[in-house]
PDB file of C-alpha atoms in Angstrom:
ATOM      1  CA  MET A  18       0.000   0.000   0.000  1.00  0.00           C
ATOM      2  CA  GLU A  19       1.309   3.380  -0.970  1.00  0.00           C
ATOM      3  CA  LEU A  20       1.234   6.170   1.586  1.00  0.00           C
ATOM      4  CA  THR A  21      -0.575   9.196   0.138  1.00  0.00           C
ATOM      5  CA  LEU A  22      -1.139  12.691   1.542  1.00  0.00           C
ATOM      6  CA  GLY A  23      -4.671  11.724   2.549  1.00  0.00           C
ATOM      7  CA  ILE A  24      -3.622   9.000   4.970  1.00  0.00           C
ATOM      8  CA  PRO A  25      -1.671  11.142   7.489  1.00  0.00           C
ATOM      9  CA  ALA A  26      -4.273  13.872   6.986  1.00  0.00           C
ATOM     10  CA  LEU A  27      -6.829  11.466   8.478  1.00  0.00           C
ATOM     11  CA  LEU A  28      -5.009  11.783  11.803  1.00  0.00           C
ATOM     12  CA  PHE A  29      -5.572  15.547  11.990  1.00  0.00           C
ATOM     13  CA  PRO A  30      -9.184  15.491  13.202  1.00  0.00           C
ATOM     14  CA  ALA A  31      -8.542  12.523  15.494  1.00  0.00           C
ATOM     15  CA  ILE A  32      -5.540  14.126  17.149  1.00  0.00           C
ATOM     16  CA  SER A  33      -7.283  17.507  17.361  1.00  0.00           C
ATOM     17  CA  LEU A  34     -10.299  15.993  19.117  1.00  0.00           C
ATOM     18  CA  THR A  35      -8.007  14.021  21.393  1.00  0.00           C
ATOM     19  CA  MET A  36      -6.162  17.202  22.325  1.00  0.00           C
ATOM     20  CA  LEU A  37      -9.465  18.934  23.119  1.00  0.00           C
ATOM     21  CA  ALA A  38     -10.453  16.056  25.390  1.00  0.00           C
ATOM     22  CA  TYR A  39      -7.059  16.096  27.107  1.00  0.00           C
ATOM     23  CA  ASN A  40      -7.278  19.846  27.613  1.00  0.00           C
ATOM     24  CA  ALA A  41     -10.744  19.503  29.140  1.00  0.00           C
ATOM     25  CA  ARG A  42      -9.400  16.893  31.565  1.00  0.00           C
ATOM     26  CA  TYR A  43      -6.518  19.180  32.464  1.00  0.00           C
ATOM     27  CA  LEU A  44      -8.806  22.139  33.117  1.00  0.00           C
ATOM     28  CA  ALA A  45     -11.135  20.010  35.255  1.00  0.00           C
ATOM     29  CA  ILE A  46      -8.223  18.743  37.342  1.00  0.00           C
ATOM     30  CA  ALA A  47      -6.791  22.246  37.713  1.00  0.00           C
ATOM     31  CA  ALA A  48     -10.129  23.483  39.066  1.00  0.00           C
ATOM     32  CA  LEU A  49     -10.349  20.498  41.408  1.00  0.00           C
ATOM     33  CA  ILE A  50      -6.831  21.104  42.716  1.00  0.00           C
ATOM     34  CA  ARG A  51      -7.722  24.709  43.496  1.00  0.00           C
ATOM     35  CA  GLN A  52     -10.819  23.578  45.408  1.00  0.00           C
ATOM     36  CA  LEU A  53      -8.938  20.856  47.265  1.00  0.00           C
ATOM     37  CA  HIS A  54      -6.138  23.239  48.156  1.00  0.00           C
ATOM     38  CA  GLN A  55      -8.596  25.555  49.829  1.00  0.00           C
ATOM     39  CA  LYS A  56     -10.312  22.685  51.680  1.00  0.00           C
ATOM     40  CA  TYR A  57      -6.979  21.219  52.752  1.00  0.00           C
ATOM     41  CA  GLN A  58      -5.874  24.543  54.207  1.00  0.00           C
ATOM     42  CA  GLU A  59      -9.106  24.658  56.205  1.00  0.00           C
ATOM     43  CA  THR A  60      -9.273  21.041  57.392  1.00  0.00           C
ATOM     44  CA  SER A  61      -5.929  19.223  56.770  1.00  0.00           C
ATOM     45  CA  SER A  62      -8.026  16.155  55.921  1.00  0.00           C
ATOM     46  CA  GLU A  63      -6.156  12.919  55.190  1.00  0.00           C
ATOM     47  CA  SER A  64      -8.531  12.006  52.345  1.00  0.00           C
ATOM     48  CA  ILE A  65      -7.834  15.338  50.662  1.00  0.00           C
ATOM     49  CA  GLY A  66      -4.123  14.633  50.967  1.00  0.00           C
ATOM     50  CA  LEU A  67      -4.636  11.264  49.238  1.00  0.00           C
ATOM     51  CA  GLN A  68      -6.662  12.909  46.491  1.00  0.00           C
ATOM     52  CA  VAL A  69      -3.908  15.473  45.954  1.00  0.00           C
ATOM     53  CA  GLN A  70      -1.356  12.657  45.538  1.00  0.00           C
ATOM     54  CA  LYS A  71      -3.546  11.052  42.869  1.00  0.00           C
ATOM     55  CA  LEU A  72      -4.063  14.419  41.170  1.00  0.00           C
ATOM     56  CA  ARG A  73      -0.308  15.013  41.031  1.00  0.00           C
ATOM     57  CA  LYS A  74       0.123  11.680  39.215  1.00  0.00           C
ATOM     58  CA  ARG A  75      -2.787  12.475  36.922  1.00  0.00           C
ATOM     59  CA  LEU A  76      -1.326  15.880  36.008  1.00  0.00           C
ATOM     60  CA  THR A  77       1.962  14.238  35.060  1.00  0.00           C
ATOM     61  CA  ILE A  78       0.164  11.659  32.949  1.00  0.00           C
ATOM     62  CA  ILE A  79      -1.985  14.310  31.242  1.00  0.00           C
ATOM     63  CA  LYS A  80       1.132  16.347  30.472  1.00  0.00           C
ATOM     64  CA  ASN A  81       2.680  13.265  28.858  1.00  0.00           C
ATOM     65  CA  MET A  82      -0.582  12.462  27.030  1.00  0.00           C
ATOM     66  CA  GLN A  83      -0.609  15.948  25.551  1.00  0.00           C
ATOM     67  CA  ALA A  84       3.081  15.832  24.655  1.00  0.00           C
ATOM     68  CA  THR A  85       2.818  12.511  22.827  1.00  0.00           C
ATOM     69  CA  ALA A  86      -0.330  13.630  20.994  1.00  0.00           C
ATOM     70  CA  ILE A  87       1.403  16.841  19.887  1.00  0.00           C
ATOM     71  CA  PHE A  88       4.441  14.807  18.853  1.00  0.00           C
ATOM     72  CA  SER A  89       2.171  12.519  16.832  1.00  0.00           C
ATOM     73  CA  PHE A  90       0.543  15.520  15.161  1.00  0.00           C
ATOM     74  CA  LEU A  91       3.942  17.029  14.339  1.00  0.00           C
ATOM     75  CA  LEU A  92       5.147  13.747  12.852  1.00  0.00           C
ATOM     76  CA  ALA A  93       1.996  13.502  10.724  1.00  0.00           C
ATOM     77  CA  VAL A  94       2.780  16.942   9.310  1.00  0.00           C
ATOM     78  CA  ILE A  95       6.385  15.919   8.670  1.00  0.00           C
ATOM     79  CA  THR A  96       5.101  12.762   6.962  1.00  0.00           C
ATOM     80  CA  MET A  97       2.997  14.852   4.605  1.00  0.00           C
ATOM     81  CA  THR A  98       6.038  16.980   3.783  1.00  0.00           C
ATOM     82  CA  LEU A  99       8.101  13.865   3.090  1.00  0.00           C
ATOM     83  CA  ILE A 100       5.357  12.475   0.852  1.00  0.00           C
ATOM     84  CA  TYR A 101       5.250  15.789  -1.005  1.00  0.00           C
ATOM     85  CA  VAL A 102       9.005  15.700  -1.670  1.00  0.00           C
ATOM     86  CA  GLU A 103       8.714  12.008  -2.616  1.00  0.00           C
ATOM     87  CA  LEU A 104      10.817  10.499   0.181  1.00  0.00           C
ATOM     88  CA  SER A 105       8.533   7.522   0.650  1.00  0.00           C
ATOM     89  CA  PHE A 106      10.830   5.427   2.870  1.00  0.00           C
ATOM     90  CA  TRP A 107      11.182   8.256   5.384  1.00  0.00           C
ATOM     91  CA  ALA A 108       7.508   9.147   5.108  1.00  0.00           C
ATOM     92  CA  ASN A 109       6.532   5.567   5.987  1.00  0.00           C
ATOM     93  CA  LEU A 110       8.990   5.453   8.887  1.00  0.00           C
ATOM     94  CA  ILE A 111       7.905   8.808  10.342  1.00  0.00           C
ATOM     95  CA  PHE A 112       4.235   7.947   9.908  1.00  0.00           C
ATOM     96  CA  SER A 113       4.780   4.679  11.780  1.00  0.00           C
ATOM     97  CA  ILE A 114       6.360   6.606  14.633  1.00  0.00           C
ATOM     98  CA  SER A 115       3.445   9.048  14.533  1.00  0.00           C
ATOM     99  CA  LEU A 116       0.954   6.206  14.905  1.00  0.00           C
ATOM    100  CA  PHE A 117       2.996   4.715  17.743  1.00  0.00           C
ATOM    101  CA  ALA A 118       3.066   8.077  19.548  1.00  0.00           C
ATOM    102  CA  LEU A 119      -0.707   8.332  19.195  1.00  0.00           C
ATOM    103  CA  MET A 120      -1.082   4.829  20.663  1.00  0.00           C
ATOM    104  CA  VAL A 121       1.166   5.783  23.592  1.00  0.00           C
ATOM    105  CA  SER A 122      -0.980   8.853  24.183  1.00  0.00           C
ATOM    106  CA  LEU A 123      -4.137   6.734  24.218  1.00  0.00           C
ATOM    107  CA  VAL A 124      -2.612   4.192  26.614  1.00  0.00           C
ATOM    108  CA  LEU A 125      -1.646   7.055  28.935  1.00  0.00           C
ATOM    109  CA  SER A 126      -5.221   8.281  28.685  1.00  0.00           C
ATOM    110  CA  LEU A 127      -6.464   4.865  29.788  1.00  0.00           C
ATOM    111  CA  ILE A 128      -4.084   4.916  32.760  1.00  0.00           C
ATOM    112  CA  GLU A 129      -5.257   8.405  33.693  1.00  0.00           C
ATOM    113  CA  VAL A 130      -8.890   7.304  33.605  1.00  0.00           C
ATOM    114  CA  GLN A 131      -8.015   4.440  35.953  1.00  0.00           C
ATOM    115  CA  LEU A 132      -6.362   6.878  38.383  1.00  0.00           C
ATOM    116  CA  SER A 133      -9.370   9.150  38.127  1.00  0.00           C
ATOM    117  CA  THR A 134     -11.604   6.284  39.152  1.00  0.00           C
ATOM    118  CA  LYS A 135      -9.372   5.514  42.142  1.00  0.00           C
ATOM    119  CA  ALA A 136      -9.550   9.151  43.247  1.00  0.00           C
ATOM    120  CA  LEU A 137     -13.332   9.044  43.068  1.00  0.00           C
ATOM    121  CA  GLU A 138     -13.314   5.869  45.150  1.00  0.00           C
ATOM    122  CA  ILE A 139     -11.337   7.698  47.856  1.00  0.00           C
ATOM    123  CA  GLN A 140     -13.935  10.450  47.885  1.00  0.00           C
ATOM    124  CA  LEU A 141     -16.808   7.969  48.023  1.00  0.00           C
ATOM    125  CA  LYS A 142     -15.213   6.102  50.931  1.00  0.00           C
ATOM    126  CA  ASP A 143     -14.810   9.399  52.771  1.00  0.00           C
ATOM    127  CA  MET A 144     -18.493  10.170  52.176  1.00  0.00           C
ATOM    128  CA  GLU A 145     -19.501   6.716  53.464  1.00  0.00           C
ATOM    129  CA  LYS A 146     -17.633   7.358  56.725  1.00  0.00           C
ATOM    130  CA  SER A 147     -19.599  10.545  57.331  1.00  0.00           C
TER     131      SER A 147
END
């Protein structure tokens, strides 16, 4: 199968939507951290401290999710340039790396969702104690 300009271009909407979703997750976590910071200063609650630890991990993962998605997007653009200048070997290689970076980003997203669920479980357990 020959790699044409249309194939890497198919990644553009997927990566763009992925980046929007990642950004929304980041903004939601940032707002939550601000709320938890205020509550922690008022109460020094252990459950809030645990949530903050999970949020710190999640922020790192989201940063890496965004970085790998951006890297994938950049490589897709480079692939299109290589196709345009008819360097098909390099275009195929760079496009493969682009797809791999997108897969890494999605795996990180899955891990982040799992951490998010664990953080919610901490909050639910705290509510059950009350």
